[in-house]
mmCIF file of C-alpha atoms and ligand atoms in Angstrom:
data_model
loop_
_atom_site.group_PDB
_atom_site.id
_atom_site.type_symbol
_atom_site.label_atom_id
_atom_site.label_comp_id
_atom_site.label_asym_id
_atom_site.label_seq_id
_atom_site.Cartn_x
_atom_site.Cartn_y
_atom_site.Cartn_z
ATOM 1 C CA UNK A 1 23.615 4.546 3.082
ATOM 2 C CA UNK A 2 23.339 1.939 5.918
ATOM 3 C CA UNK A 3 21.457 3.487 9.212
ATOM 4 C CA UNK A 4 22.422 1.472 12.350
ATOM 5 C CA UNK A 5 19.417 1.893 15.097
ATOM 6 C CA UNK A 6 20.971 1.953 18.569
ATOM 7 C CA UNK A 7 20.134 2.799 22.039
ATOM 8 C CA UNK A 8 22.365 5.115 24.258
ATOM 9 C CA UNK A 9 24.250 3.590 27.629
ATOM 10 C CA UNK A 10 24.814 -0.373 27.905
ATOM 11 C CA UNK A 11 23.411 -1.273 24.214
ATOM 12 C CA UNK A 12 25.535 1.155 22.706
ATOM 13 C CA UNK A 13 28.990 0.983 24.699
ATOM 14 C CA UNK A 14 28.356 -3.047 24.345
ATOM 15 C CA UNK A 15 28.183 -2.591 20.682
ATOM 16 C CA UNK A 16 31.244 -0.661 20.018
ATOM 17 C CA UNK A 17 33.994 -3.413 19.881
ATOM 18 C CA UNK A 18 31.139 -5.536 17.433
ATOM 19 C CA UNK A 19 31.629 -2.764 15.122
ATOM 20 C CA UNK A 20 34.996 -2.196 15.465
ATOM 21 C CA UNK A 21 35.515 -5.559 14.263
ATOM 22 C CA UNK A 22 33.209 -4.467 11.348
ATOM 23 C CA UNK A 23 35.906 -1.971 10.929
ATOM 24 C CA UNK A 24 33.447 1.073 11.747
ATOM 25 C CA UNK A 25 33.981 3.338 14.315
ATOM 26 C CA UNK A 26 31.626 6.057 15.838
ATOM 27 C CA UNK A 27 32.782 9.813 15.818
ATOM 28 C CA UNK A 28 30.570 10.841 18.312
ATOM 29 C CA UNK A 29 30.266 10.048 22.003
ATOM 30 C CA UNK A 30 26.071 10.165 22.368
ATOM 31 C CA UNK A 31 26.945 11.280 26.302
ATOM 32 C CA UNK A 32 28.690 14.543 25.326
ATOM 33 C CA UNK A 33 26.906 15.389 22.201
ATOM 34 C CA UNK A 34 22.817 16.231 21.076
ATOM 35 C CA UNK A 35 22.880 14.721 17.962
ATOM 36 C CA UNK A 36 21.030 12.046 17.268
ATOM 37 C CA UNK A 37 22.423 11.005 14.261
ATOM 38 C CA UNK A 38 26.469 9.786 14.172
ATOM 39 C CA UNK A 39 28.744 9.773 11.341
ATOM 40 C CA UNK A 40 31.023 6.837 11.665
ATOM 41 C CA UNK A 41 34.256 6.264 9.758
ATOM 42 C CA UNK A 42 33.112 5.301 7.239
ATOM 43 C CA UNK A 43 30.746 7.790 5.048
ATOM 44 C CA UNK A 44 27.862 5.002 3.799
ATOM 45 C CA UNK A 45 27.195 3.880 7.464
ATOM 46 C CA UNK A 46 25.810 6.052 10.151
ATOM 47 C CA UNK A 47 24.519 5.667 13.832
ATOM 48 C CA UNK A 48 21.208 6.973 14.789
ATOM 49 C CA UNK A 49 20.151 7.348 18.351
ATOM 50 C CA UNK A 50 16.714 6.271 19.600
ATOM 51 C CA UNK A 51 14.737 4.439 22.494
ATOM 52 C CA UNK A 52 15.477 0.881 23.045
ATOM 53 C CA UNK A 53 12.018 0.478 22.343
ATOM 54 C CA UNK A 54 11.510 2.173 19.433
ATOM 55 C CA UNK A 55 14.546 -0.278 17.882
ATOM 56 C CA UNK A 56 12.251 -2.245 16.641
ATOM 57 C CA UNK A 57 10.134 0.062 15.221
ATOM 58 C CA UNK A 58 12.383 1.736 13.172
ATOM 59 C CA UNK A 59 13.737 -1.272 11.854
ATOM 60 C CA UNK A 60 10.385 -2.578 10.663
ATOM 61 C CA UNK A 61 9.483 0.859 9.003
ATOM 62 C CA UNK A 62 12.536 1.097 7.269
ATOM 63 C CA UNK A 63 13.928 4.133 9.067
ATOM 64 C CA UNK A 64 16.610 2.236 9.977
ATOM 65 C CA UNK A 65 18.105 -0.948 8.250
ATOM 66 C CA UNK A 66 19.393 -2.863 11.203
ATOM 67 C CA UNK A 67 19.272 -2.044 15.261
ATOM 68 C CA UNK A 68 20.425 -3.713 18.143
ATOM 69 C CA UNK A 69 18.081 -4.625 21.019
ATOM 70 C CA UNK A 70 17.590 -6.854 24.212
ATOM 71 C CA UNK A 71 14.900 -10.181 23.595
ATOM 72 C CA UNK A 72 12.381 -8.570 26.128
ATOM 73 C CA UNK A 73 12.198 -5.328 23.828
ATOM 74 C CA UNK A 74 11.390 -7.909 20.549
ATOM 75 C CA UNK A 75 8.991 -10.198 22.635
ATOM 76 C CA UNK A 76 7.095 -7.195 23.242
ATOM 77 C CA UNK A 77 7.001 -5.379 19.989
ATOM 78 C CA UNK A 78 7.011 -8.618 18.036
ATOM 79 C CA UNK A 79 8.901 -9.758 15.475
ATOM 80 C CA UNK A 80 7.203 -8.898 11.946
ATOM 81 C CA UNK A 81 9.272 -7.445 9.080
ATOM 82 C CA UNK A 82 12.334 -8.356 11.177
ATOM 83 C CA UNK A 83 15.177 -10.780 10.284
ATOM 84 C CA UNK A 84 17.137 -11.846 13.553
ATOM 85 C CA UNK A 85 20.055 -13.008 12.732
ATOM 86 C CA UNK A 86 22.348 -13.281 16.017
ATOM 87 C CA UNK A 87 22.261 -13.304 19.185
ATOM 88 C CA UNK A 88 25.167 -10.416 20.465
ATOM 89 C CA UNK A 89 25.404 -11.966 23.945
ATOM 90 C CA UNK A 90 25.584 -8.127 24.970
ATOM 91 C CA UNK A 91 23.298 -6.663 27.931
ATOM 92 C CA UNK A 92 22.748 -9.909 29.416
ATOM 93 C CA UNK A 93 19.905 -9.859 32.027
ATOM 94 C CA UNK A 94 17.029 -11.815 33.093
ATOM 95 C CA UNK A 95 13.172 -11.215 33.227
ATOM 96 C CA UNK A 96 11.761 -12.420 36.848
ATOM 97 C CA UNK A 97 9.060 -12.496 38.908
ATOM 98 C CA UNK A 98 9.677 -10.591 42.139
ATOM 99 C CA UNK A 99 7.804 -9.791 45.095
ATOM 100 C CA UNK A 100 8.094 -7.987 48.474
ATOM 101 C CA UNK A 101 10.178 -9.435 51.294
ATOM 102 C CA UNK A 102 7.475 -11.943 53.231
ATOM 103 C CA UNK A 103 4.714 -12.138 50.884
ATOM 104 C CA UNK A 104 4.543 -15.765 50.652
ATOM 105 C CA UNK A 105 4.032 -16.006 46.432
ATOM 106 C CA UNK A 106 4.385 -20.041 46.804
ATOM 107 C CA UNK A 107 1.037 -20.090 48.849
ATOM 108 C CA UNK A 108 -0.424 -17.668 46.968
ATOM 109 C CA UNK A 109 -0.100 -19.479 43.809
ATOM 110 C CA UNK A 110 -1.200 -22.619 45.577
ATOM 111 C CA UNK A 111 -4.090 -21.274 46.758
ATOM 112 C CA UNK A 112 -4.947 -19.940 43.448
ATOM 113 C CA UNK A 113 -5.389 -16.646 44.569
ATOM 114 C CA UNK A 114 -5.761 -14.029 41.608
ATOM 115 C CA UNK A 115 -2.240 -12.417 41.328
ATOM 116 C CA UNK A 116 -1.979 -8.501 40.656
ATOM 117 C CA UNK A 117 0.789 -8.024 38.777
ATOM 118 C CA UNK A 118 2.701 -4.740 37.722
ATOM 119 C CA UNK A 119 4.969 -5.046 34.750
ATOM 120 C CA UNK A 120 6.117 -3.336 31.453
ATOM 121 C CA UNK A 121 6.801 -6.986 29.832
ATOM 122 C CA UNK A 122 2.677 -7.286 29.861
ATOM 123 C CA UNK A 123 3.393 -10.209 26.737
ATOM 124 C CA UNK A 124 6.187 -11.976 28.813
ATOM 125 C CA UNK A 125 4.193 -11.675 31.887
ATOM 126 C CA UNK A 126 1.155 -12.785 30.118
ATOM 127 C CA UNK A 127 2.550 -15.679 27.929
ATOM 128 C CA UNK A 128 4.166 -17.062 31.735
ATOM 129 C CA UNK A 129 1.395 -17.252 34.005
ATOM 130 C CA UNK A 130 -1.267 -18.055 31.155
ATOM 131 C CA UNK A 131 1.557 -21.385 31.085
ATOM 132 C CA UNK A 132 1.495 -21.910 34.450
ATOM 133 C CA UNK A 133 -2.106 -21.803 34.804
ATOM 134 C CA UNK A 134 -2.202 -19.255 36.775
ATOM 135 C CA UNK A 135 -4.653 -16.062 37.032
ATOM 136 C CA UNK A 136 -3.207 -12.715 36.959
ATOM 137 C CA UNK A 137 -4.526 -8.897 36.789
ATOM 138 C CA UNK A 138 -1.882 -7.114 34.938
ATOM 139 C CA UNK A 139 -1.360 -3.479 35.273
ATOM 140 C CA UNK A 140 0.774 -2.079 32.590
ATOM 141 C CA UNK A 141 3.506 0.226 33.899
ATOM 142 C CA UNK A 142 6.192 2.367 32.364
ATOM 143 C CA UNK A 143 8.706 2.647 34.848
ATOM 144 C CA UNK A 144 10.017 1.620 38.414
ATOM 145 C CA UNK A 145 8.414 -1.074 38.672
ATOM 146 C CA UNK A 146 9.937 -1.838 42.266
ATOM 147 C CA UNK A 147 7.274 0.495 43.635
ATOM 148 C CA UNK A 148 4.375 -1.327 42.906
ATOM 149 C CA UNK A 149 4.361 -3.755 45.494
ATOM 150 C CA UNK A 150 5.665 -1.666 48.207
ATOM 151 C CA UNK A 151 2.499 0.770 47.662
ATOM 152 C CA UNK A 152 -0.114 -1.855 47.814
ATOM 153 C CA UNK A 153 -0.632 -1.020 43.486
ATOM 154 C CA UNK A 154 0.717 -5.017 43.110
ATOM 155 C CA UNK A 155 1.324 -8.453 44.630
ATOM 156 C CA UNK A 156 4.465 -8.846 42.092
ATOM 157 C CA UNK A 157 6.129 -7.088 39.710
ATOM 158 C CA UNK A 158 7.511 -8.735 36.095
ATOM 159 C CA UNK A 159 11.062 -6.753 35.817
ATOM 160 C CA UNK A 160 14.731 -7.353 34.481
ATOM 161 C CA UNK A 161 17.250 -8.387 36.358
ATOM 162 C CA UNK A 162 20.660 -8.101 36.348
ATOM 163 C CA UNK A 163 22.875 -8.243 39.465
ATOM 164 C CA UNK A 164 19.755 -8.031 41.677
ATOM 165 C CA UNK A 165 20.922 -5.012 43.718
ATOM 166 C CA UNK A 166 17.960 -3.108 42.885
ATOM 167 C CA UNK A 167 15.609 -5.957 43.926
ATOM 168 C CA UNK A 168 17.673 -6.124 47.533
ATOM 169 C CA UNK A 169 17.866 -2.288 47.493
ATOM 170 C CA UNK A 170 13.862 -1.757 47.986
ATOM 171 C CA UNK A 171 13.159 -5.148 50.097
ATOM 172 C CA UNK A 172 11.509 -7.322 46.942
ATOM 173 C CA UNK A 173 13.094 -10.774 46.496
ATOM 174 C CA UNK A 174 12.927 -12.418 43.107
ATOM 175 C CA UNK A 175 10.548 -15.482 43.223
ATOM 176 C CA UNK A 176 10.705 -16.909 39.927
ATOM 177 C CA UNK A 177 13.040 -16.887 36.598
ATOM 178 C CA UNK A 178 10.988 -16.555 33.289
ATOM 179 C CA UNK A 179 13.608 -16.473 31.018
ATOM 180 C CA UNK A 180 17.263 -15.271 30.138
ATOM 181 C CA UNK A 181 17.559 -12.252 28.104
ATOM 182 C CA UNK A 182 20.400 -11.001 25.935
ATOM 183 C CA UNK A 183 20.877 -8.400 22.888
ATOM 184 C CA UNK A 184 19.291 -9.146 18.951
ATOM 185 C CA UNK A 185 20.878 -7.706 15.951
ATOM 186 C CA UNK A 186 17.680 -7.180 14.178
ATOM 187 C CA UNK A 187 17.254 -6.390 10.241
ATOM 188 C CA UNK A 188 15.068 -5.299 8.273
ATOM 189 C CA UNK A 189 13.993 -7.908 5.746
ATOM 190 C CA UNK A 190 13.578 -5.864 2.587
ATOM 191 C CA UNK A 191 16.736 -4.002 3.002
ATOM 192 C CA UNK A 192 19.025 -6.851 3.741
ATOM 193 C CA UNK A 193 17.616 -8.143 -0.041
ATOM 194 C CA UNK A 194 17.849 -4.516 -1.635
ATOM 195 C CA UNK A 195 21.459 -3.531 0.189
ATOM 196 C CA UNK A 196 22.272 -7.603 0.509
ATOM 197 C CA UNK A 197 26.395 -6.737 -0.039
ATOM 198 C CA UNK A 198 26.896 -3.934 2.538
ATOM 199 C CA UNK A 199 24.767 -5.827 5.219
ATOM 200 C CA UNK A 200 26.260 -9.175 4.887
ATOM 201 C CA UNK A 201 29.377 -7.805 5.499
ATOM 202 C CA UNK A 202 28.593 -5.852 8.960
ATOM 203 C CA UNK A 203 26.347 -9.232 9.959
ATOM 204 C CA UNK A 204 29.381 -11.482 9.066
ATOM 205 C CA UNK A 205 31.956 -9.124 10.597
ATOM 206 C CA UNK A 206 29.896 -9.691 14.008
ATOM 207 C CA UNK A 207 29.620 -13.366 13.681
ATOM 208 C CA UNK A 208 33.177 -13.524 13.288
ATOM 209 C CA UNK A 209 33.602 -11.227 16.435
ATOM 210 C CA UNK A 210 31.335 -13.380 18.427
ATOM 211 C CA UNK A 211 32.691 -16.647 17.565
ATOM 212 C CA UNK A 212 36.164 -15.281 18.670
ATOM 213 C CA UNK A 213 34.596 -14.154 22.230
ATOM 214 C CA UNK A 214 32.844 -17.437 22.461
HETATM 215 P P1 AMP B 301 20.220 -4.889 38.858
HETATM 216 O O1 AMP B 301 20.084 -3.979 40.048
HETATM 217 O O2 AMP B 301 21.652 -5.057 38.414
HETATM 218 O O3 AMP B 301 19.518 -6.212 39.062
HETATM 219 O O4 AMP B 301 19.529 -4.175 37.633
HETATM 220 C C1 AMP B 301 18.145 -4.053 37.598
HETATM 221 C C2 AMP B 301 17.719 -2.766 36.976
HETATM 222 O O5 AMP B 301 18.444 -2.452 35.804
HETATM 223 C C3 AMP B 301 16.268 -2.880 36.584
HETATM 224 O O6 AMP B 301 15.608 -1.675 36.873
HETATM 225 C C4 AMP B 301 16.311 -3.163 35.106
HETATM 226 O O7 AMP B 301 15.212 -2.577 34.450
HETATM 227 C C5 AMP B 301 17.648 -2.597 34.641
HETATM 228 N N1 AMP B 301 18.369 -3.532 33.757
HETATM 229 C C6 AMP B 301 19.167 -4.541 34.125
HETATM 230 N N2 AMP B 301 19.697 -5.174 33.065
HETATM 231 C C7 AMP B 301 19.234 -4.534 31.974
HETATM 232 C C8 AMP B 301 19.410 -4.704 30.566
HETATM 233 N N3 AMP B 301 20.177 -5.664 30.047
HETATM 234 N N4 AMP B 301 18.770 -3.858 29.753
HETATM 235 C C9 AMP B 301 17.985 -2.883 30.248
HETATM 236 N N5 AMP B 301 17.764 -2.670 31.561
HETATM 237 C C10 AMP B 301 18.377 -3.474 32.423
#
């Protein structure tokens, strides 16, 4: 049996024609049913159904022998026990520093004033200001980040971007790109030497897709 570790929404929709091209196809929709595991098409490879973040998690264990995940999720959770062998170009975003609408964030990091920052990405975050030398509080946050700095909790918030209508939406301007973010096929290492055949074939299969989309 190969277990395929996905998230539901973007990750998952975005991953359909990758394994269509695999020649697997889902039987479930995971918006109109409660399972969390999916037969596909095929009876030796199934789809289970779990946080984004966990991805990586499960794929490490074991419980799953290959997931699909955006960069920021990986930078976070780090990469041990985890081949990465493409990059999907799927869920394409960006992590950026953002802050509210006339805060001036150039003069602040002139000055060196000591930045509060709210984020979930507290590696990304940390790894980017540590570079540019500059000194930051981090407060570790779970969700809607966009709030911080309108409530006084932070001077900037650490968040993904994708069209920037959120950003405009609650009066926060983005002030800085960190870095460019995009979907990982991730593997785990001791299945893809124990199941080599079976997982070199869905791998390929999406290389092959990719190269044609290219
Ligand atoms: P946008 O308004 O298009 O800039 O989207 C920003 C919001 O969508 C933020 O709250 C992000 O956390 C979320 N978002 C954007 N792109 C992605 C992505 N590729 N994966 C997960 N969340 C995303």
């Amino acid at each position: 049996m190969i277990t395929l570790a996905l998230s539901k929404g973007r990750i998952f929709d975005e991953t359909l024609p990758l394994l269509q091209a695999a020649g697997i196809e889902v039987l479930d929709d995971p918006e109109q049913t409660r399972k969390l595991i999916l037969a596909t098409n095929r009876p030796e490879v199934r789809v289970v159904l779990v946080r984004a973040t966990d991805v990586p998690t499960y794929v490490q264990y074991g419980g799953a022998d290959l997931g699909i995940t955006g960069l920021d999720t990986l930078i976070e959770h780090g990469n041990e026990g985890l081949y990465q062998p493409l990059d999907l170009r799927i869920a394409q975003c960006r992590v950026s520093v953002a802050v509210r609408e006339g805060y001036d964030y150039a003069a602040a990091v002139r000055q060196g004033a000591r930045l509060r920052v709210a984020t979930k990405y507290v590696t990304i975050a940390r790894d980017f200001f540590a570079a540019k030398g500059v000194h930051v509080d981090l407060i570790k946050l779970y969700g809607s980040m966009e709030l911080a700095p309108l409530t006084g909790l932070a001077d900037a918030i650490v968040d993904l971007v994708s069209t920037g209508n959120t950003l405009k939406a609650n009066h926060l301007v983005e002030v800085e790109r960190i870095m460019d973010i995009s979907a990982r096929l991730v593997v785990n290492q001791a299945a893809l030497k124990l199941k080599r055949e079976p997982l070199r074939h869905i791998i390929d299969a999406f290389g092959r897709a990719l190269e044609t989309t290219a």
